[in-house]
Amino acid sequence: MTLRLYDTASRTVRDFVPLVEGRVGIYVCGATVQGSPHIGHIRSAVAYDQLWRWLAEGHGYQVTLIRNVTDIDDKILAKSAEAGWPWWAWAMRFEREFTDAYDALGLLRPSYEPRATGHVPEMITLMQRLIDLDHAYPAADESGDVYFDVRSLPEYGSLTRQKVEDMAPAEDADPRGKRDPRDFALWKGIKPGEVASWPTPWGQGRPGWHLECSAMAHKYLGDTFDIHGGGIDLRFPHHENEQAQSHAAGYGFARYWVHNGWVTTSGEKMSKSLGNSLVVSNLLAEVPAVVLRYWLGSAQYRSNLEYHPGALSEAATAYERIAGFVRRAGRSGLEAEAPVAFPPAFRAAMDDDLNVAGALAVVHDTVRQGNAALDAGDRAVAARAVAEVVRMTDVLGVNPLDPHWAAADSGAESTAMAALDVLV
């Protein structure tokens, strides 16, 4: 069967055909390391972890996944200054927290995780190329700012189906020296009191948010690559601007745009500004990591995932049904057969734009069949069921037999409900 993915650019579900047969290149916008990771951040990472696993295990592709780290931006500078920390130490502190959260939830490590500050030479090269092609310009006031000329690219706005005339002024830099208020910053000249800067032909400064991703995607994945992923809120201006500057430079850039939905609380996007952030480290002190991973990966990636006090309790109950069956089969002397094919219904669900909710329905149906077979003494059917459950949950990242979930193996997941009482 063919994997089909919803492409934001075309607004259609498209057959996925890789640029190079047998290989897939993915660029995912990672963390801006200004503070501790909450479950909204990690939901995105889980979604692309599942995509990677399905591309590799379901279709046999060799996957290269690049997930960047934005370790310099306005918020990092402001928060570090307020706390009295060097900006680079502040960024590294929270980069480590993100890494710890990814690891705790069993995410595959990306093929490479480049930092913005490590790729300034590539950014300067890209800016010079855009200036030479008349798509960018240094600010006339010699501030050190460099801007992308949005009107120089007729297709600007195509990703999000907007017209330039309908767009608000870009807010990523002061309007000093701009030809058009909608022009966005490629480079921000240093301001009085700032300490983070790098030399360029146009003056001291630091990178704009959009520039870094285009430069790093090009370095590690080439002129054109398969999939660009990120949160739905990044479509504009971030991804629109990435695409614009990359196309203006003559690069094909992303062939498919994939965007994940939000984690919401009371129907609103989760954010620190709403005061409803749920920090991963705090939740992991209350619930097993596999339960949090199960919940974060339980919905189709494009849908919003609503957090409520009973959400993790429900996830713990659902996961325990799976783990309980696998333990029961083990106590009966059954071992998962290998190799075993994915059930057709599971494959169909995953190939249908990564319909994880449908795939989990197949998992739970197989668990019910396996338990019924154990009750009836049908060891052959039960053995096949446990093998299928292990294979399916492995690709979803919640395999009870995965050594990463050692606590679950010892039966600790059965205490999840008690732990969750603290939350509910």
Coordinates of C-alpha atoms in Angstrom, one line a residue:
M1 CA 0.0 0.0 0.0
T2 CA 1.0 3.6 -0.5
L3 CA 1.5 6.0 2.4
R4 CA -0.7 9.1 1.9
L5 CA 0.1 12.4 3.8
Y6 CA -1.8 15.6 4.0
D7 CA 0.3 18.3 2.3
T8 CA -0.4 21.7 3.7
A9 CA 0.9 23.5 0.6
S10 CA -1.6 21.8 -1.8
R11 CA -4.4 21.3 0.8
T12 CA -4.7 17.7 -0.3
V13 CA -3.9 14.2 0.9
R14 CA -1.1 13.1 -1.5
D15 CA 0.6 9.8 -2.2
F16 CA 4.0 9.9 -0.7
V17 CA 6.7 9.3 -3.3
P18 CA 10.3 10.0 -2.0
L19 CA 12.7 12.2 -4.0
V20 CA 15.3 9.3 -4.0
E21 CA 14.0 5.8 -4.0
G22 CA 14.4 4.1 -0.7
R23 CA 15.4 7.2 1.2
V24 CA 13.5 10.0 3.0
G25 CA 14.8 13.3 4.2
I26 CA 12.8 15.2 6.9
Y27 CA 13.4 18.6 8.5
V28 CA 11.5 19.3 11.6
C29 CA 11.4 22.6 13.4
G30 CA 12.6 21.8 16.9
A31 CA 12.7 23.7 20.2
T32 CA 13.4 27.3 20.9
V33 CA 15.2 26.7 24.1
Q34 CA 13.9 29.6 26.2
G35 CA 12.3 27.5 29.0
S36 CA 11.3 24.1 30.2
P37 CA 9.5 21.8 27.7
H38 CA 5.8 21.3 28.2
I39 CA 3.6 18.6 26.6
G40 CA 2.7 20.9 23.7
H41 CA 6.3 20.9 22.6
I42 CA 6.7 17.2 23.0
R43 CA 3.5 16.3 21.3
S44 CA 5.1 17.6 18.0
A45 CA 8.2 15.5 18.6
V46 CA 6.2 12.4 19.2
A47 CA 4.2 12.9 16.0
Y48 CA 7.3 13.0 13.9
D49 CA 8.9 10.1 15.8
Q50 CA 5.8 8.0 14.8
L51 CA 6.2 9.2 11.2
W52 CA 9.8 8.2 11.1
R53 CA 9.1 4.8 12.6
W54 CA 6.4 4.1 10.1
L55 CA 8.5 5.2 7.1
A56 CA 11.3 2.9 8.3
E57 CA 9.4 -0.1 9.7
G58 CA 6.2 0.1 7.6
H59 CA 7.9 1.0 4.3
G60 CA 11.5 0.1 4.7
Y61 CA 12.8 3.6 4.0
Q62 CA 16.2 4.8 5.2
V63 CA 15.2 8.0 7.0
T64 CA 17.4 11.1 7.7
L65 CA 15.6 13.3 10.2
I66 CA 17.0 16.8 11.1
R67 CA 15.5 18.5 14.1
N68 CA 17.0 22.0 14.8
V69 CA 17.6 23.8 18.0
T70 CA 17.0 27.5 18.1
D71 CA 19.5 28.6 20.7
I72 CA 19.5 32.4 20.0
D73 CA 16.4 34.6 19.8
D74 CA 14.8 37.6 21.4
K75 CA 13.1 35.6 24.2
I76 CA 16.3 33.8 25.1
L77 CA 18.1 37.1 25.4
A78 CA 15.4 38.7 27.4
K79 CA 14.8 35.8 29.8
S80 CA 18.5 35.1 30.4
A81 CA 19.2 38.8 31.1
E82 CA 16.3 38.9 33.5
A83 CA 17.6 35.9 35.4
G84 CA 21.2 37.2 35.3
W85 CA 22.5 34.3 33.2
P86 CA 24.7 34.3 30.1
W87 CA 22.4 33.8 27.2
W88 CA 24.4 30.7 26.0
A89 CA 24.2 29.1 29.4
W90 CA 20.4 29.7 29.6
A91 CA 20.0 28.2 26.2
M92 CA 22.0 25.1 27.0
R93 CA 20.2 24.6 30.3
F94 CA 16.9 24.2 28.5
E95 CA 18.3 22.4 25.5
R96 CA 19.3 19.7 28.0
E97 CA 15.8 19.7 29.5
F98 CA 14.3 19.1 26.1
T99 CA 16.8 16.3 25.4
D100 CA 15.9 14.7 28.8
A101 CA 12.2 14.9 27.9
Y102 CA 12.7 13.4 24.5
D103 CA 14.8 10.5 26.0
A104 CA 12.4 9.9 28.8
L105 CA 9.5 9.4 26.3
G106 CA 11.5 7.0 24.2
L107 CA 11.9 9.2 21.1
L108 CA 14.5 8.1 18.5
R109 CA 17.4 10.5 18.4
P110 CA 17.4 12.6 15.2
S111 CA 20.0 11.9 12.6
Y112 CA 21.4 15.3 13.5
E113 CA 20.3 18.1 15.8
P114 CA 22.0 21.3 14.6
R115 CA 22.1 24.5 16.6
A116 CA 21.4 27.9 15.0
T117 CA 24.5 29.4 16.5
G118 CA 26.7 26.7 14.9
H119 CA 25.6 27.7 11.3
V120 CA 26.2 31.4 11.0
P121 CA 28.6 30.9 8.0
E122 CA 25.9 29.0 6.1
M123 CA 23.4 31.8 6.9
I124 CA 25.8 34.5 5.6
T125 CA 26.3 32.5 2.4
L126 CA 22.5 32.3 1.9
M127 CA 22.0 36.0 2.6
Q128 CA 24.7 36.9 0.1
R129 CA 23.1 34.7 -2.5
L130 CA 19.7 36.4 -1.9
I131 CA 21.2 39.8 -2.1
D132 CA 23.0 39.0 -5.3
L133 CA 19.7 37.7 -6.8
D134 CA 17.9 40.9 -5.7
H135 CA 15.6 39.2 -3.2
A136 CA 17.2 40.7 -0.1
Y137 CA 18.9 44.0 0.9
P138 CA 20.9 45.5 3.7
A139 CA 19.1 48.2 5.6
A140 CA 19.7 51.6 4.2
D141 CA 20.4 53.0 7.7
E142 CA 23.5 50.8 8.0
S143 CA 22.1 49.3 11.2
G144 CA 23.4 45.9 10.2
D145 CA 19.9 44.6 9.5
V146 CA 19.3 42.5 6.3
Y147 CA 15.7 42.0 5.0
F148 CA 14.0 39.8 2.5
D149 CA 12.1 41.7 -0.1
V150 CA 8.7 39.9 -0.1
R151 CA 7.5 41.7 -3.2
S152 CA 10.5 40.4 -5.2
L153 CA 9.0 36.9 -5.1
P154 CA 5.6 36.7 -6.9
E155 CA 4.7 33.4 -5.1
Y156 CA 5.2 34.9 -1.6
G157 CA 2.2 33.8 0.5
S158 CA 1.5 30.7 -1.5
L159 CA 2.0 28.3 1.4
T160 CA -0.7 29.9 3.4
R161 CA -2.8 31.2 0.5
Q162 CA -2.4 34.9 1.4
K163 CA -1.8 38.0 -0.6
V164 CA 0.9 40.4 0.4
E165 CA -1.5 43.3 0.4
D166 CA -3.6 41.5 3.1
M167 CA -0.6 40.8 5.4
A168 CA 0.2 42.7 8.6
P169 CA 3.7 44.2 8.9
A170 CA 6.4 41.8 9.9
E171 CA 7.1 42.0 13.7
D172 CA 10.4 40.1 13.8
A173 CA 12.5 43.3 13.7
D174 CA 12.3 47.1 14.0
P175 CA 11.0 48.7 10.9
R176 CA 14.2 50.7 10.5
G177 CA 15.5 50.7 7.0
K178 CA 12.8 48.5 5.5
R179 CA 11.5 49.1 2.0
D180 CA 8.2 47.5 2.8
P181 CA 6.8 46.9 6.4
R182 CA 6.1 43.3 5.4
D183 CA 9.7 42.5 4.6
F184 CA 11.1 40.2 7.2
A185 CA 14.5 40.1 8.9
L186 CA 17.2 37.7 7.7
W187 CA 19.7 39.3 10.0
K188 CA 19.3 41.6 13.0
G189 CA 21.9 44.2 13.6
I190 CA 23.3 44.5 17.1
K191 CA 21.6 47.0 19.4
P192 CA 23.0 48.9 22.4
G193 CA 23.5 46.6 25.4
E194 CA 23.2 43.3 23.4
V195 CA 26.1 40.8 23.8
A196 CA 25.1 38.1 21.3
S197 CA 26.5 38.9 17.9
W198 CA 28.5 37.7 14.9
P199 CA 30.4 39.6 12.2
T200 CA 29.0 39.8 8.7
P201 CA 29.7 41.9 5.6
W202 CA 26.8 44.1 6.7
G203 CA 27.7 44.6 10.3
Q204 CA 27.6 42.8 13.7
G205 CA 24.4 41.1 14.5
R206 CA 22.5 37.8 14.9
P207 CA 20.3 35.6 12.8
G208 CA 16.7 36.0 12.1
W209 CA 14.5 33.0 13.1
H210 CA 13.5 32.0 9.5
L211 CA 17.0 32.2 8.0
E212 CA 18.5 29.6 10.3
C213 CA 16.1 26.8 9.2
S214 CA 16.6 27.4 5.5
A215 CA 20.4 27.4 5.9
M216 CA 20.4 24.2 8.0
A217 CA 17.9 22.3 5.9
H218 CA 20.0 23.1 2.8
K219 CA 23.3 22.0 4.5
Y220 CA 22.0 18.6 5.7
L221 CA 19.3 17.7 3.2
G222 CA 20.4 19.5 0.0
D223 CA 18.5 21.8 -2.4
T224 CA 15.4 19.7 -2.3
F225 CA 14.2 17.2 0.3
D226 CA 11.0 15.3 1.1
I227 CA 9.2 16.5 4.2
H228 CA 9.2 19.6 6.3
G229 CA 7.4 19.3 9.6
G230 CA 6.4 21.4 12.5
G231 CA 3.5 22.7 14.5
I232 CA 0.4 24.2 12.7
D233 CA 1.2 27.6 14.3
L234 CA 4.5 27.7 12.4
R235 CA 2.8 27.9 9.0
F236 CA 2.9 31.7 9.0
P237 CA 5.1 33.5 9.2
H238 CA 7.9 31.0 9.9
H239 CA 7.3 28.3 7.2
E240 CA 6.0 30.8 4.7
N241 CA 9.2 32.8 5.1
E242 CA 11.4 29.7 5.0
Q243 CA 9.9 28.6 1.7
A244 CA 10.1 32.1 0.2
Q245 CA 13.8 32.6 0.9
S246 CA 14.7 29.1 -0.1
H247 CA 12.7 29.3 -3.4
A248 CA 14.2 32.7 -4.0
A249 CA 17.7 31.2 -3.7
G250 CA 16.8 28.7 -6.4
Y251 CA 16.2 25.7 -4.1
G252 CA 13.3 23.3 -4.4
F253 CA 13.1 23.0 -0.6
A254 CA 10.3 20.9 0.8
R255 CA 8.2 18.7 -1.4
Y256 CA 5.6 17.9 1.3
W257 CA 4.6 20.2 4.2
V258 CA 3.3 18.3 7.3
H259 CA 1.9 20.2 10.3
N260 CA 0.8 18.8 13.6
G261 CA -2.0 20.1 15.7
W262 CA -1.8 21.6 19.2
V263 CA -2.3 20.3 22.7
T264 CA -5.2 22.3 24.0
T265 CA -6.6 23.0 27.5
S266 CA -10.2 24.1 27.6
G267 CA -10.1 24.5 23.9
E268 CA -7.1 26.9 23.9
K269 CA -3.6 26.3 22.6
M270 CA -1.4 25.5 25.5
S271 CA 1.2 28.1 26.2
K272 CA 2.9 29.8 29.1
S273 CA 1.1 33.0 28.4
L274 CA -2.2 31.3 29.2
G275 CA -0.8 30.0 32.4
N276 CA -1.8 26.4 31.6
S277 CA 1.5 24.9 30.6
L278 CA 2.1 21.3 31.8
V279 CA 5.8 20.8 32.1
V280 CA 7.0 17.4 31.2
S281 CA 9.3 16.9 34.1
N282 CA 6.5 17.6 36.5
L283 CA 4.2 15.1 34.9
L284 CA 6.8 12.4 34.8
A285 CA 7.1 12.8 38.6
E286 CA 3.4 11.7 38.7
V287 CA 2.9 9.2 35.9
P288 CA 5.0 6.6 34.1
A289 CA 6.7 7.9 31.0
V290 CA 5.1 5.3 28.8
V291 CA 1.6 6.5 29.8
L292 CA 2.5 10.1 28.9
R293 CA 4.0 8.8 25.6
Y294 CA 0.9 6.7 24.9
W295 CA -1.4 9.7 25.4
L296 CA 0.7 12.2 23.4
G297 CA 0.7 9.7 20.5
S298 CA -2.9 8.5 20.7
A299 CA -4.4 11.0 18.2
Q300 CA -3.9 11.5 14.5
Y301 CA -1.1 14.1 14.3
R302 CA -3.2 16.8 12.6
S303 CA -5.9 16.8 15.2
N304 CA -5.7 18.9 18.4
L305 CA -5.2 16.8 21.6
E306 CA -7.3 18.1 24.5
Y307 CA -5.8 17.8 27.9
H308 CA -8.1 17.5 30.9
P309 CA -7.7 16.1 34.4
G310 CA -8.7 12.6 33.4
A311 CA -6.8 12.4 30.1
L312 CA -3.8 10.6 31.5
S313 CA -5.9 8.3 33.7
E314 CA -7.7 7.2 30.6
A315 CA -4.4 6.7 28.8
A316 CA -3.1 4.6 31.8
T317 CA -6.1 2.3 31.6
A318 CA -5.8 1.9 27.8
Y319 CA -2.1 1.1 28.0
E320 CA -2.5 -1.3 30.9
R321 CA -4.9 -3.4 28.7
I322 CA -2.1 -3.8 26.2
A323 CA 0.7 -4.4 28.7
G324 CA -1.5 -6.7 30.8
F325 CA -2.1 -8.9 27.8
V326 CA 1.6 -9.1 26.9
R327 CA 2.5 -10.0 30.5
R328 CA -0.3 -12.6 30.6
A329 CA 1.0 -14.2 27.4
G330 CA 4.5 -14.2 28.8
R331 CA 3.3 -15.9 32.0
S332 CA 1.6 -18.5 29.8
G333 CA 5.0 -19.3 28.2
L334 CA 4.2 -17.6 24.9
E335 CA 6.8 -15.5 23.1
A336 CA 6.2 -13.1 20.3
E337 CA 6.8 -14.7 16.9
A338 CA 9.3 -12.9 14.7
P339 CA 9.1 -11.7 12.1
V340 CA 5.4 -11.0 11.8
A341 CA 3.5 -8.8 9.4
F342 CA 1.5 -5.8 10.4
P343 CA -2.3 -6.6 10.4
P344 CA -3.8 -5.2 7.2
A345 CA -6.1 -2.9 9.1
F346 CA -3.2 -1.4 11.0
R347 CA -1.3 -0.8 7.9
A348 CA -4.3 0.8 6.2
A349 CA -4.8 3.1 9.1
M350 CA -1.1 4.2 9.3
D351 CA -1.0 4.7 5.6
D352 CA -4.1 6.9 5.8
D353 CA -2.2 10.0 6.8
L354 CA -0.9 8.4 9.9
N355 CA -4.3 7.6 11.5
V356 CA -2.9 6.6 14.8
A357 CA -6.3 6.5 16.5
G358 CA -7.4 4.0 13.9
A359 CA -4.2 2.0 14.3
L360 CA -4.6 1.9 18.1
A361 CA -8.2 0.5 17.6
V362 CA -6.6 -2.4 15.7
V363 CA -4.1 -2.9 18.6
H364 CA -6.9 -3.1 21.2
D365 CA -9.0 -5.4 19.0
T366 CA -6.0 -7.7 18.7
V367 CA -5.5 -7.6 22.4
R368 CA -9.2 -8.7 22.9
Q369 CA -8.7 -11.5 20.4
G370 CA -5.5 -12.6 22.2
N371 CA -7.1 -12.6 25.6
A372 CA -10.1 -14.6 24.2
A373 CA -7.6 -17.1 22.7
L374 CA -5.8 -17.5 26.0
D375 CA -9.1 -18.1 27.7
A376 CA -10.0 -20.8 25.2
G377 CA -6.5 -22.4 25.4
D378 CA -5.8 -21.6 21.7
R379 CA -2.1 -21.0 22.0
A380 CA -1.5 -20.6 18.3
V381 CA -3.9 -17.7 18.0
A382 CA -2.7 -16.1 21.2
A383 CA 0.9 -16.3 20.1
R384 CA 0.1 -14.7 16.8
A385 CA -1.9 -11.9 18.6
V386 CA 0.9 -11.1 21.0
A387 CA 3.4 -11.0 18.1
E388 CA 1.2 -8.5 16.3
V389 CA 0.6 -6.4 19.4
V390 CA 4.4 -6.2 20.0
R391 CA 5.1 -5.2 16.4
M392 CA 2.3 -2.6 16.2
T393 CA 3.2 -1.0 19.6
D394 CA 6.8 -0.9 18.7
V395 CA 6.2 1.3 15.6
L396 CA 4.0 3.5 17.8
G397 CA 6.7 3.8 20.4
V398 CA 4.9 2.1 23.3
N399 CA 6.0 -1.6 23.0
P400 CA 5.7 -3.0 26.6
L401 CA 8.7 -5.3 25.9
D402 CA 10.9 -2.4 24.9
P403 CA 13.8 -2.3 27.4
H404 CA 13.3 1.5 27.6
W405 CA 10.1 0.8 29.5
A406 CA 11.8 -1.3 32.1
A407 CA 9.6 0.1 34.9
A408 CA 6.6 -1.2 32.9
D409 CA 8.1 -4.6 32.7
S410 CA 8.3 -4.8 36.5
G411 CA 4.6 -4.1 36.7
A412 CA 5.0 -0.4 37.7
E413 CA 2.5 0.7 35.0
S414 CA -0.2 -0.9 37.1
T415 CA 0.4 1.8 39.7
A416 CA -0.3 4.5 37.2
M417 CA -3.9 4.9 38.2
A418 CA -2.9 5.5 41.9
A419 CA -0.4 8.1 40.8
L420 CA -2.9 9.8 38.6
D421 CA -5.2 10.3 41.5
V422 CA -2.9 13.1 42.5
L423 CA -3.8 14.9 39.2
V424 CA -7.5 14.3 39.2

